[in-house]
mmCIF file of C-alpha atoms in Angstrom:
data_model
loop_
_atom_site.group_PDB
_atom_site.id
_atom_site.type_symbol
_atom_site.label_atom_id
_atom_site.label_comp_id
_atom_site.label_asym_id
_atom_site.label_seq_id
_atom_site.Cartn_x
_atom_site.Cartn_y
_atom_site.Cartn_z
ATOM 1 C CA MET D 289 -59.316 16.950 -23.236
ATOM 2 C CA LYS D 290 -59.963 13.233 -22.736
ATOM 3 C CA PHE D 291 -59.226 11.011 -25.680
ATOM 4 C CA ARG D 292 -62.498 9.309 -26.694
ATOM 5 C CA ALA D 293 -60.949 6.832 -29.148
ATOM 6 C CA PHE D 294 -59.770 4.753 -26.201
ATOM 7 C CA PRO D 295 -62.814 2.426 -26.085
ATOM 8 C CA CYS D 296 -62.555 1.757 -29.813
ATOM 9 C CA LEU D 297 -58.931 0.780 -29.432
ATOM 10 C CA PHE D 298 -59.503 -2.045 -27.016
ATOM 11 C CA LEU D 299 -62.772 -3.221 -28.447
ATOM 12 C CA SER D 300 -60.726 -4.158 -31.501
ATOM 13 C CA VAL D 301 -57.316 -4.976 -30.044
ATOM 14 C CA ALA D 302 -58.010 -6.801 -26.801
ATOM 15 C CA PRO D 303 -59.462 -9.964 -28.352
ATOM 16 C CA CYS D 304 -56.241 -10.470 -30.316
ATOM 17 C CA THR D 305 -53.754 -10.131 -27.489
ATOM 18 C CA VAL D 306 -52.577 -13.332 -25.943
ATOM 19 C CA MET D 307 -55.726 -15.402 -25.729
ATOM 20 C CA ALA D 308 -54.773 -18.311 -27.935
ATOM 21 C CA ALA D 309 -52.891 -21.619 -27.998
ATOM 22 C CA GLY D 310 -50.204 -19.746 -29.937
ATOM 23 C CA TYR D 311 -49.303 -17.874 -26.727
ATOM 24 C CA TYR D 312 -49.569 -20.890 -24.459
ATOM 25 C CA LEU D 313 -46.034 -22.203 -23.989
ATOM 26 C CA PRO D 314 -46.076 -25.923 -23.137
ATOM 27 C CA ASN D 315 -42.360 -26.215 -23.960
ATOM 28 C CA GLN D 316 -40.827 -26.282 -20.480
ATOM 29 C CA ASP D 317 -38.293 -29.098 -20.866
ATOM 30 C CA ALA D 318 -36.093 -30.076 -23.814
ATOM 31 C CA PHE D 319 -36.726 -33.822 -23.468
ATOM 32 C CA ALA D 320 -40.492 -33.294 -23.310
ATOM 33 C CA THR D 321 -40.420 -30.796 -26.188
ATOM 34 C CA ALA D 322 -38.467 -33.185 -28.415
ATOM 35 C CA ARG D 323 -41.252 -35.725 -27.862
ATOM 36 C CA GLY D 324 -43.962 -33.248 -28.888
ATOM 37 C CA ASN D 325 -44.525 -32.387 -25.200
ATOM 38 C CA ALA D 326 -45.960 -35.852 -24.599
ATOM 39 C CA PHE D 327 -44.617 -36.123 -21.047
ATOM 40 C CA VAL D 328 -47.568 -36.168 -18.619
ATOM 41 C CA ALA D 329 -47.400 -39.932 -18.084
ATOM 42 C CA THR D 330 -43.571 -40.091 -18.039
ATOM 43 C CA ALA D 331 -42.829 -37.070 -15.797
ATOM 44 C CA ASP D 332 -39.647 -38.615 -14.377
ATOM 45 C CA SER D 333 -37.487 -35.504 -13.902
ATOM 46 C CA ALA D 334 -37.552 -32.245 -11.954
ATOM 47 C CA ALA D 335 -39.701 -30.839 -14.787
ATOM 48 C CA ALA D 336 -42.531 -32.923 -13.322
ATOM 49 C CA VAL D 337 -43.150 -29.863 -11.102
ATOM 50 C CA TYR D 338 -44.829 -28.391 -14.200
ATOM 51 C CA TYR D 339 -45.861 -31.380 -16.344
ATOM 52 C CA ASN D 340 -47.257 -33.624 -13.595
ATOM 53 C CA PRO D 341 -46.296 -33.092 -9.924
ATOM 54 C CA ALA D 342 -47.271 -36.671 -9.077
ATOM 55 C CA GLY D 343 -44.307 -37.849 -11.136
ATOM 56 C CA MET D 344 -41.831 -36.464 -8.574
ATOM 57 C CA THR D 345 -42.228 -39.650 -6.504
ATOM 58 C CA GLN D 346 -40.167 -41.474 -9.165
ATOM 59 C CA LEU D 347 -37.004 -39.587 -8.132
ATOM 60 C CA ASP D 348 -34.730 -41.322 -5.612
ATOM 61 C CA HIS D 349 -32.462 -38.293 -5.136
ATOM 62 C CA ALA D 350 -32.644 -34.502 -5.412
ATOM 63 C CA GLN D 351 -32.517 -33.086 -8.916
ATOM 64 C CA ALA D 352 -32.168 -29.541 -10.239
ATOM 65 C CA GLN D 353 -32.872 -28.486 -13.809
ATOM 66 C CA ALA D 354 -32.270 -25.279 -15.748
ATOM 67 C CA GLY D 355 -33.091 -24.492 -19.344
ATOM 68 C CA VAL D 356 -34.217 -21.932 -21.859
ATOM 69 C CA TYR D 357 -36.714 -21.991 -24.718
ATOM 70 C CA ALA D 358 -35.782 -19.617 -27.572
ATOM 71 C CA ILE D 359 -38.042 -18.976 -30.553
ATOM 72 C CA VAL D 360 -38.172 -16.763 -33.622
ATOM 73 C CA LEU D 361 -41.758 -16.205 -34.739
ATOM 74 C CA GLY D 362 -42.213 -15.899 -38.479
ATOM 75 C CA ASN D 363 -45.624 -14.380 -39.172
ATOM 76 C CA GLU D 364 -46.747 -13.050 -42.545
ATOM 77 C CA ALA D 365 -50.044 -11.385 -43.421
ATOM 78 C CA ASN D 366 -51.574 -10.621 -46.794
ATOM 79 C CA VAL D 367 -54.392 -8.132 -46.237
ATOM 80 C CA ALA D 368 -56.140 -6.275 -49.063
ATOM 81 C CA GLY D 369 -53.385 -7.281 -51.491
ATOM 82 C CA GLU D 370 -50.546 -6.009 -49.285
ATOM 83 C CA SER D 371 -48.033 -8.479 -47.837
ATOM 84 C CA THR D 372 -46.523 -7.701 -44.423
ATOM 85 C CA ASP D 373 -44.004 -9.570 -42.279
ATOM 86 C CA ALA D 374 -44.107 -9.223 -38.508
ATOM 87 C CA LYS D 375 -40.868 -8.261 -36.800
ATOM 88 C CA ASN D 376 -38.462 -11.193 -36.529
ATOM 89 C CA GLU D 377 -37.019 -11.215 -33.044
ATOM 90 C CA LEU D 378 -35.501 -13.813 -30.770
ATOM 91 C CA GLN D 379 -37.730 -14.341 -27.751
ATOM 92 C CA ALA D 380 -36.694 -16.499 -24.818
ATOM 93 C CA ALA D 381 -38.432 -18.128 -21.854
ATOM 94 C CA PRO D 382 -36.227 -19.646 -19.108
ATOM 95 C CA GLN D 383 -37.131 -22.510 -16.781
ATOM 96 C CA ILE D 384 -35.763 -23.615 -13.411
ATOM 97 C CA PHE D 385 -37.053 -26.700 -11.567
ATOM 98 C CA TYR D 386 -36.037 -28.550 -8.435
ATOM 99 C CA ALA D 387 -37.476 -31.774 -6.989
ATOM 100 C CA GLN D 388 -36.454 -33.878 -4.008
ATOM 101 C CA PRO D 389 -37.803 -36.944 -2.177
ATOM 102 C CA TYR D 390 -38.501 -36.299 1.505
ATOM 103 C CA ASN D 391 -38.923 -39.985 2.305
ATOM 104 C CA ASP D 392 -40.105 -43.132 0.523
ATOM 105 C CA LYS D 393 -43.582 -41.694 -0.056
ATOM 106 C CA LEU D 394 -43.393 -37.906 0.044
ATOM 107 C CA SER D 395 -41.627 -35.593 -2.449
ATOM 108 C CA PHE D 396 -41.596 -31.849 -2.958
ATOM 109 C CA GLY D 397 -40.352 -29.378 -5.562
ATOM 110 C CA PHE D 398 -40.517 -25.881 -6.901
ATOM 111 C CA GLY D 399 -40.215 -24.161 -10.249
ATOM 112 C CA LEU D 400 -39.861 -20.803 -11.943
ATOM 113 C CA ASN D 401 -40.986 -20.712 -15.557
ATOM 114 C CA SER D 402 -43.117 -18.961 -18.182
ATOM 115 C CA PRO D 403 -46.043 -21.115 -19.392
ATOM 116 C CA PHE D 404 -47.615 -18.181 -21.284
ATOM 117 C CA GLY D 405 -46.078 -15.267 -23.128
ATOM 118 C CA LEU D 406 -44.263 -13.989 -26.228
ATOM 119 C CA GLY D 407 -45.380 -11.167 -28.498
ATOM 120 C CA THR D 408 -46.073 -10.081 -32.063
ATOM 121 C CA GLU D 409 -45.090 -6.700 -33.506
ATOM 122 C CA TRP D 410 -46.367 -5.722 -36.955
ATOM 123 C CA GLY D 411 -45.248 -2.089 -36.937
ATOM 124 C CA ARG D 412 -47.211 1.119 -37.419
ATOM 125 C CA ASP D 413 -47.198 1.351 -41.213
ATOM 126 C CA THR D 414 -49.323 -1.659 -42.230
ATOM 127 C CA ASN D 415 -52.729 -1.345 -43.881
ATOM 128 C CA PHE D 416 -54.260 -2.962 -40.777
ATOM 129 C CA SER D 417 -52.462 -0.838 -38.166
ATOM 130 C CA THR D 418 -55.808 0.412 -36.835
ATOM 131 C CA VAL D 419 -56.517 -3.210 -35.849
ATOM 132 C CA VAL D 420 -53.220 -3.891 -34.059
ATOM 133 C CA THR D 421 -49.558 -2.907 -34.222
ATOM 134 C CA GLU D 422 -48.220 -4.866 -31.231
ATOM 135 C CA ALA D 423 -49.430 -7.393 -28.643
ATOM 136 C CA ARG D 424 -46.963 -8.693 -26.047
ATOM 137 C CA LEU D 425 -47.153 -10.629 -22.782
ATOM 138 C CA LEU D 426 -44.447 -11.085 -20.162
ATOM 139 C CA TYR D 427 -45.471 -13.923 -17.840
ATOM 140 C CA ALA D 428 -43.630 -15.542 -14.924
ATOM 141 C CA SER D 429 -44.882 -18.328 -12.684
ATOM 142 C CA GLY D 430 -43.422 -19.446 -9.348
ATOM 143 C CA THR D 431 -44.629 -22.885 -8.234
ATOM 144 C CA SER D 432 -44.422 -25.006 -5.083
ATOM 145 C CA ALA D 433 -45.352 -28.661 -5.557
ATOM 146 C CA VAL D 434 -45.820 -31.778 -3.432
ATOM 147 C CA ALA D 435 -46.372 -35.443 -4.336
ATOM 148 C CA TYR D 436 -47.396 -38.505 -2.349
ATOM 149 C CA LYS D 437 -46.993 -42.182 -3.271
ATOM 150 C CA VAL D 438 -50.304 -43.806 -2.324
ATOM 151 C CA THR D 439 -49.167 -47.254 -3.459
ATOM 152 C CA ASN D 440 -46.186 -48.514 -5.441
ATOM 153 C CA GLU D 441 -48.272 -47.995 -8.590
ATOM 154 C CA LEU D 442 -50.230 -44.826 -7.810
ATOM 155 C CA SER D 443 -49.053 -41.311 -6.904
ATOM 156 C CA ILE D 444 -50.921 -38.033 -6.484
ATOM 157 C CA GLY D 445 -49.595 -34.493 -6.659
ATOM 158 C CA ALA D 446 -50.589 -30.875 -6.175
ATOM 159 C CA SER D 447 -49.068 -27.446 -6.659
ATOM 160 C CA VAL D 448 -49.776 -23.771 -6.068
ATOM 161 C CA SER D 449 -48.460 -21.061 -8.410
ATOM 162 C CA VAL D 450 -48.021 -17.315 -8.054
ATOM 163 C CA ASN D 451 -48.238 -15.765 -11.521
ATOM 164 C CA TYR D 452 -47.091 -12.367 -12.754
ATOM 165 C CA ALA D 453 -48.527 -10.945 -15.990
ATOM 166 C CA ASP D 454 -47.385 -7.792 -17.811
ATOM 167 C CA LEU D 455 -49.419 -7.028 -20.931
ATOM 168 C CA THR D 456 -48.686 -4.481 -23.661
ATOM 169 C CA LEU D 457 -51.169 -3.631 -26.442
ATOM 170 C CA GLU D 458 -50.795 -1.045 -29.172
ATOM 171 C CA GLN D 459 -52.946 0.111 -32.086
ATOM 172 C CA GLY D 460 -52.663 2.800 -34.715
ATOM 173 C CA LEU D 461 -55.141 5.686 -34.747
ATOM 174 C CA GLY D 462 -55.526 6.167 -38.498
ATOM 175 C CA VAL D 463 -53.089 9.077 -38.744
ATOM 176 C CA PRO D 464 -49.576 8.146 -39.964
ATOM 177 C CA GLY D 465 -47.278 7.638 -36.987
ATOM 178 C CA SER D 466 -50.055 7.954 -34.402
ATOM 179 C CA TYR D 467 -50.753 5.214 -31.893
ATOM 180 C CA LEU D 468 -52.341 4.393 -28.551
ATOM 181 C CA LYS D 469 -50.737 1.921 -26.152
ATOM 182 C CA PHE D 470 -51.869 0.177 -22.969
ATOM 183 C CA ASN D 471 -49.480 -1.411 -20.497
ATOM 184 C CA GLY D 472 -50.566 -3.016 -17.233
ATOM 185 C CA ASP D 473 -49.505 -5.727 -14.812
ATOM 186 C CA ASP D 474 -50.829 -7.752 -11.894
ATOM 187 C CA ILE D 475 -50.285 -10.902 -9.847
ATOM 188 C CA GLY D 476 -52.657 -13.884 -9.940
ATOM 189 C CA PHE D 477 -52.802 -17.383 -8.481
ATOM 190 C CA SER D 478 -53.514 -20.858 -9.799
ATOM 191 C CA GLY D 479 -53.482 -24.422 -8.535
ATOM 192 C CA THR D 480 -52.906 -27.897 -9.928
ATOM 193 C CA ILE D 481 -53.867 -31.432 -8.947
ATOM 194 C CA SER D 482 -52.509 -34.507 -10.708
ATOM 195 C CA THR D 483 -52.106 -38.246 -10.614
ATOM 196 C CA ARG D 484 -49.812 -40.850 -12.128
ATOM 197 C CA TRP D 485 -50.558 -44.572 -12.318
ATOM 198 C CA GLN D 486 -48.046 -47.177 -13.496
ATOM 199 C CA PRO D 487 -49.612 -50.631 -13.112
ATOM 200 C CA CYS D 488 -46.585 -52.337 -14.682
ATOM 201 C CA GLU D 489 -43.194 -51.437 -16.112
ATOM 202 C CA GLN D 490 -44.424 -51.087 -19.696
ATOM 203 C CA HIS D 491 -47.488 -48.916 -19.127
ATOM 204 C CA ALA D 492 -48.061 -45.603 -17.336
ATOM 205 C CA PHE D 493 -50.890 -43.076 -17.253
ATOM 206 C CA GLY D 494 -50.931 -39.436 -16.175
ATOM 207 C CA LEU D 495 -53.623 -36.822 -15.613
ATOM 208 C CA ILE D 496 -53.365 -33.168 -14.564
ATOM 209 C CA TYR D 497 -55.810 -30.319 -13.994
ATOM 210 C CA SER D 498 -54.698 -26.698 -13.604
ATOM 211 C CA THR D 499 -57.055 -23.875 -12.683
ATOM 212 C CA GLU D 500 -57.320 -20.572 -14.515
ATOM 213 C CA SER D 501 -55.489 -17.507 -13.230
ATOM 214 C CA SER D 502 -57.290 -14.149 -13.087
ATOM 215 C CA PHE D 503 -55.698 -10.697 -13.177
ATOM 216 C CA ASP D 504 -56.747 -7.079 -12.841
ATOM 217 C CA LEU D 505 -54.023 -5.452 -14.898
ATOM 218 C CA SER D 506 -53.262 -1.984 -13.581
ATOM 219 C CA GLY D 507 -51.291 0.494 -15.643
ATOM 220 C CA LYS D 508 -51.742 3.369 -18.042
ATOM 221 C CA THR D 509 -52.382 4.354 -21.621
ATOM 222 C CA THR D 510 -50.035 6.526 -23.658
ATOM 223 C CA SER D 511 -50.458 7.984 -27.102
ATOM 224 C CA ASN D 512 -48.557 9.968 -29.649
ATOM 225 C CA GLY D 513 -49.190 13.409 -28.177
ATOM 226 C CA LEU D 514 -52.964 13.008 -27.909
ATOM 227 C CA ALA D 515 -53.478 11.667 -24.389
ATOM 228 C CA ASP D 516 -50.610 10.734 -22.097
ATOM 229 C CA ASP D 517 -50.393 8.710 -18.925
ATOM 230 C CA ASN D 518 -54.099 8.054 -18.360
ATOM 231 C CA SER D 519 -54.518 5.501 -15.581
ATOM 232 C CA ALA D 520 -56.198 2.336 -16.839
ATOM 233 C CA SER D 521 -56.924 -1.244 -15.860
ATOM 234 C CA MET D 522 -58.182 -4.314 -17.623
ATOM 235 C CA ASP D 523 -59.413 -7.768 -16.632
ATOM 236 C CA PHE D 524 -57.291 -10.620 -17.885
ATOM 237 C CA MET D 525 -57.022 -14.379 -17.456
ATOM 238 C CA THR D 526 -55.140 -17.477 -18.505
ATOM 239 C CA PRO D 527 -57.241 -20.610 -18.988
ATOM 240 C CA ALA D 528 -57.815 -23.738 -16.978
ATOM 241 C CA ARG D 529 -56.048 -26.731 -18.482
ATOM 242 C CA VAL D 530 -56.559 -30.499 -18.473
ATOM 243 C CA ALA D 531 -53.933 -32.887 -19.834
ATOM 244 C CA GLY D 532 -53.895 -36.670 -19.957
ATOM 245 C CA GLY D 533 -51.298 -39.070 -21.281
ATOM 246 C CA TYR D 534 -50.371 -42.700 -21.843
ATOM 247 C CA SER D 535 -46.785 -43.969 -21.941
ATOM 248 C CA TYR D 536 -45.750 -47.319 -23.421
ATOM 249 C CA ARG D 537 -42.273 -48.836 -23.028
ATOM 250 C CA PRO D 538 -42.097 -51.714 -25.521
ATOM 251 C CA ALA D 539 -38.407 -52.515 -24.944
ATOM 252 C CA PRO D 540 -35.484 -51.311 -22.795
ATOM 253 C CA GLY D 541 -34.597 -47.709 -23.637
ATOM 254 C CA TRP D 542 -37.790 -47.033 -25.565
ATOM 255 C CA ASN D 543 -40.652 -44.781 -24.456
ATOM 256 C CA ILE D 544 -43.622 -43.889 -26.647
ATOM 257 C CA GLU D 545 -46.248 -41.490 -25.326
ATOM 258 C CA ALA D 546 -49.457 -39.845 -26.492
ATOM 259 C CA ASN D 547 -51.079 -36.851 -24.736
ATOM 260 C CA VAL D 548 -54.178 -34.715 -25.165
ATOM 261 C CA GLU D 549 -54.432 -31.230 -23.633
ATOM 262 C CA TRP D 550 -57.547 -29.072 -23.346
ATOM 263 C CA LEU D 551 -57.518 -25.301 -22.789
ATOM 264 C CA ASN D 552 -60.736 -23.789 -21.430
ATOM 265 C CA TRP D 553 -61.047 -20.633 -23.504
ATOM 266 C CA ASP D 554 -64.854 -20.970 -23.296
ATOM 267 C CA SER D 555 -64.693 -19.231 -19.919
ATOM 268 C CA LEU D 556 -63.396 -16.110 -21.663
ATOM 269 C CA ASN D 557 -66.585 -14.198 -22.409
ATOM 270 C CA THR D 558 -66.666 -10.501 -21.483
ATOM 271 C CA LEU D 559 -63.863 -8.693 -19.684
ATOM 272 C CA ASN D 560 -63.899 -5.168 -18.324
ATOM 273 C CA LEU D 561 -61.769 -2.217 -19.303
ATOM 274 C CA LYS D 562 -61.536 0.797 -17.007
ATOM 275 C CA SER D 563 -59.827 4.085 -17.846
ATOM 276 C CA SER D 564 -59.668 7.588 -16.468
ATOM 277 C CA SER D 565 -60.064 8.787 -20.060
ATOM 278 C CA VAL D 566 -63.640 7.493 -20.221
ATOM 279 C CA GLY D 567 -64.511 7.704 -16.545
ATOM 280 C CA GLY D 568 -66.029 4.249 -16.263
ATOM 281 C CA SER D 569 -65.989 0.604 -17.224
ATOM 282 C CA ILE D 570 -66.338 -0.716 -20.764
ATOM 283 C CA PRO D 571 -67.328 -4.353 -21.437
ATOM 284 C CA VAL D 572 -64.987 -6.012 -23.923
ATOM 285 C CA LYS D 573 -66.667 -8.971 -25.604
ATOM 286 C CA PHE D 574 -64.678 -12.111 -26.300
ATOM 287 C CA ASP D 575 -66.127 -15.281 -27.752
ATOM 288 C CA TRP D 576 -63.199 -17.661 -27.846
ATOM 289 C CA GLU D 577 -63.530 -21.394 -28.206
ATOM 290 C CA SER D 578 -61.858 -24.054 -26.098
ATOM 291 C CA SER D 579 -59.164 -25.890 -27.986
ATOM 292 C CA PHE D 580 -57.235 -29.155 -27.909
ATOM 293 C CA ILE D 581 -53.563 -29.959 -28.365
ATOM 294 C CA TYR D 582 -52.672 -33.461 -29.553
ATOM 295 C CA GLU D 583 -49.149 -34.655 -28.773
ATOM 296 C CA LEU D 584 -47.249 -37.768 -29.817
ATOM 297 C CA GLY D 585 -43.603 -38.591 -29.226
ATOM 298 C CA ALA D 586 -41.011 -41.305 -28.868
ATOM 299 C CA SER D 587 -37.549 -41.491 -27.319
ATOM 300 C CA TYR D 588 -34.750 -44.023 -27.219
ATOM 301 C CA THR D 589 -31.885 -44.054 -24.725
ATOM 302 C CA THR D 590 -28.902 -46.197 -25.664
ATOM 303 C CA GLU D 591 -26.937 -48.298 -23.187
ATOM 304 C CA GLY D 592 -24.236 -45.628 -23.360
ATOM 305 C CA GLY D 593 -26.712 -42.933 -22.277
ATOM 306 C CA TYR D 594 -27.267 -41.161 -25.609
ATOM 307 C CA ILE D 595 -30.836 -39.948 -26.058
ATOM 308 C CA PHE D 596 -32.698 -39.628 -29.359
ATOM 309 C CA ALA D 597 -36.230 -38.239 -29.476
ATOM 310 C CA ALA D 598 -38.830 -37.105 -31.995
ATOM 311 C CA GLY D 599 -42.395 -35.913 -31.768
ATOM 312 C CA TYR D 600 -45.324 -34.109 -33.330
ATOM 313 C CA ASP D 601 -48.010 -31.919 -31.814
ATOM 314 C CA PHE D 602 -51.059 -30.289 -33.328
ATOM 315 C CA ASN D 603 -52.391 -27.063 -31.779
ATOM 316 C CA GLN D 604 -56.044 -26.472 -32.538
ATOM 317 C CA ASN D 605 -57.180 -22.929 -33.310
ATOM 318 C CA SER D 606 -59.097 -21.184 -30.523
ATOM 319 C CA GLN D 607 -59.859 -17.889 -32.314
ATOM 320 C CA PRO D 608 -63.029 -17.897 -34.500
ATOM 321 C CA ASP D 609 -62.982 -15.976 -37.774
ATOM 322 C CA GLU D 610 -65.326 -13.281 -36.497
ATOM 323 C CA ASP D 611 -62.993 -12.497 -33.562
ATOM 324 C CA PHE D 612 -59.748 -12.801 -35.484
ATOM 325 C CA THR D 613 -57.129 -10.062 -35.505
ATOM 326 C CA PRO D 614 -53.442 -10.322 -36.506
ATOM 327 C CA GLY D 615 -52.114 -9.669 -32.988
ATOM 328 C CA VAL D 616 -51.699 -13.386 -32.448
ATOM 329 C CA SER D 617 -52.604 -14.869 -35.867
ATOM 330 C CA ASP D 618 -53.897 -18.025 -34.248
ATOM 331 C CA ALA D 619 -54.557 -21.014 -36.499
ATOM 332 C CA ASP D 620 -54.484 -24.790 -36.573
ATOM 333 C CA ARG D 621 -50.730 -25.181 -36.132
ATOM 334 C CA HIS D 622 -48.416 -28.142 -36.706
ATOM 335 C CA TRP D 623 -45.181 -28.635 -34.755
ATOM 336 C CA PHE D 624 -42.386 -31.057 -35.667
ATOM 337 C CA ASN D 625 -39.781 -31.784 -33.015
ATOM 338 C CA LEU D 626 -36.357 -33.476 -32.809
ATOM 339 C CA GLY D 627 -33.956 -33.870 -29.896
ATOM 340 C CA PHE D 628 -30.571 -35.278 -28.908
ATOM 341 C CA GLY D 629 -28.924 -35.520 -25.522
ATOM 342 C CA ARG D 630 -26.786 -37.475 -23.117
ATOM 343 C CA LYS D 631 -27.584 -39.070 -19.784
ATOM 344 C CA MET D 632 -24.639 -39.451 -17.445
ATOM 345 C CA GLU D 633 -24.268 -40.798 -13.922
ATOM 346 C CA ARG D 634 -25.538 -37.728 -12.059
ATOM 347 C CA ALA D 635 -26.228 -35.256 -14.844
ATOM 348 C CA SER D 636 -27.891 -35.091 -18.240
ATOM 349 C CA TRP D 637 -28.485 -32.590 -21.011
ATOM 350 C CA MET D 638 -30.882 -32.312 -23.930
ATOM 351 C CA LEU D 639 -31.177 -30.073 -26.977
ATOM 352 C CA ALA D 640 -34.387 -29.964 -29.021
ATOM 353 C CA TYR D 641 -35.442 -28.208 -32.216
ATOM 354 C CA GLN D 642 -38.987 -27.251 -33.208
ATOM 355 C CA PHE D 643 -40.484 -26.171 -36.501
ATOM 356 C CA GLY D 644 -44.069 -24.949 -36.535
ATOM 357 C CA TYR D 645 -46.238 -23.844 -39.416
ATOM 358 C CA SER D 646 -49.803 -22.838 -40.201
ATOM 359 C CA ASN D 647 -51.760 -21.323 -43.101
ATOM 360 C CA ARG D 648 -55.087 -19.595 -42.556
ATOM 361 C CA THR D 649 -57.528 -17.562 -44.600
ATOM 362 C CA VAL D 650 -59.865 -15.267 -42.668
ATOM 363 C CA ASP D 651 -62.893 -13.849 -44.467
ATOM 364 C CA GLY D 652 -65.507 -13.313 -41.754
ATOM 365 C CA ALA D 653 -63.826 -11.044 -39.220
ATOM 366 C CA THR D 654 -66.029 -8.477 -37.488
ATOM 367 C CA ASN D 655 -63.381 -5.911 -38.321
ATOM 368 C CA PRO D 656 -62.991 -6.297 -42.115
ATOM 369 C CA LEU D 657 -59.412 -4.964 -41.967
ATOM 370 C CA ALA D 658 -58.453 -8.281 -40.343
ATOM 371 C CA ASN D 659 -59.636 -10.355 -43.317
ATOM 372 C CA GLY D 660 -56.804 -11.864 -45.314
ATOM 373 C CA LYS D 661 -54.301 -14.714 -45.533
ATOM 374 C CA TYR D 662 -51.938 -15.483 -42.660
ATOM 375 C CA GLU D 663 -48.913 -17.750 -42.628
ATOM 376 C CA SER D 664 -46.606 -18.715 -39.778
ATOM 377 C CA ARG D 665 -43.196 -20.366 -39.933
ATOM 378 C CA HIS D 666 -41.704 -20.631 -36.452
ATOM 379 C CA ASN D 667 -38.289 -21.978 -35.451
ATOM 380 C CA ALA D 668 -37.302 -22.764 -31.872
ATOM 381 C CA LEU D 669 -34.523 -24.332 -29.807
ATOM 382 C CA ILE D 670 -34.714 -25.487 -26.210
ATOM 383 C CA PHE D 671 -31.847 -26.654 -24.032
ATOM 384 C CA SER D 672 -32.092 -28.265 -20.592
ATOM 385 C CA TRP D 673 -29.459 -29.380 -18.081
ATOM 386 C CA GLN D 674 -30.264 -31.670 -15.182
ATOM 387 C CA GLN D 675 -28.031 -32.210 -12.178
ATOM 388 C CA GLY D 676 -28.565 -34.844 -9.525
ATOM 389 C CA PHE D 677 -27.415 -34.551 -5.920
#
């Protein structure tokens, strides 16, 4: 017998999966992260492959970079008088970048990183388990980038990315210990164009536009003995992004930068869910709102090569109250960042720490079981090593 609760599951769970700034991972370089990810106008390392490909023209030799971003998400929910902590687990996202000048004007690079991802697991015994028990995204992006120096002051860049997404969603069924889970994956593509303009030594400007990436996740649903291994698929996307920045160097060793990023969640309206258990396609309504991220940071490099950096970024909520569910617990979130490193003749390293927090009260959710108070206290470390050749 086909399990007819399947449509209800995803009508309530899907909007809370990974569609929020909280699952966008801008932290792809320790130096940039320490400065609140204000790096679009600086973009002077191999990490420019991600932050602003046009910045690769600043390199006068080949450079490789490897790093890892590690975070422990601390989410707490208070729903209907019951307090619940999400599972504390260490989650990591690695990055590898390489950039090299081809001649005085042309540069190229590639990268392997995870600009979206992470997951939240609340468990199956909460009083909102029929809303969500787990939402998790594994995301990997392989990028090829090129940059061209139009003049000594102006460079342009472009990149193409192949993106892999693996999404897991789970929800309780109202009976203790029962659940229904979807898992599916697919490959999508995205592109980026960018520019960097430095009219003088003290001032630089950067701008980047990245397209959305669309997926048709193919997989299956499984449940606790009620319906197993039903083939299923679901539309999915990650948003287009625009980021602009201004860098000011008031004195030798100093760099102060401010960035603004925009994520186009407005394009996320209605997606389609298909399953052999229902024999057709079900529209899944989203009504997310585009959001901004404001980033400000400063760094100082001593004559001996020691690097000190600090920054702040504010992530605007993209999940309206009526569409809120605890799977991502999105909110207006504050991030405070510190970093220390060392720049040597042909190599450098950087270690950065992040603390993020948010408090949110939801009282207008379409599913009343999602109404409540939500707090997040996140701690993260990111380490990067650069090697010149």
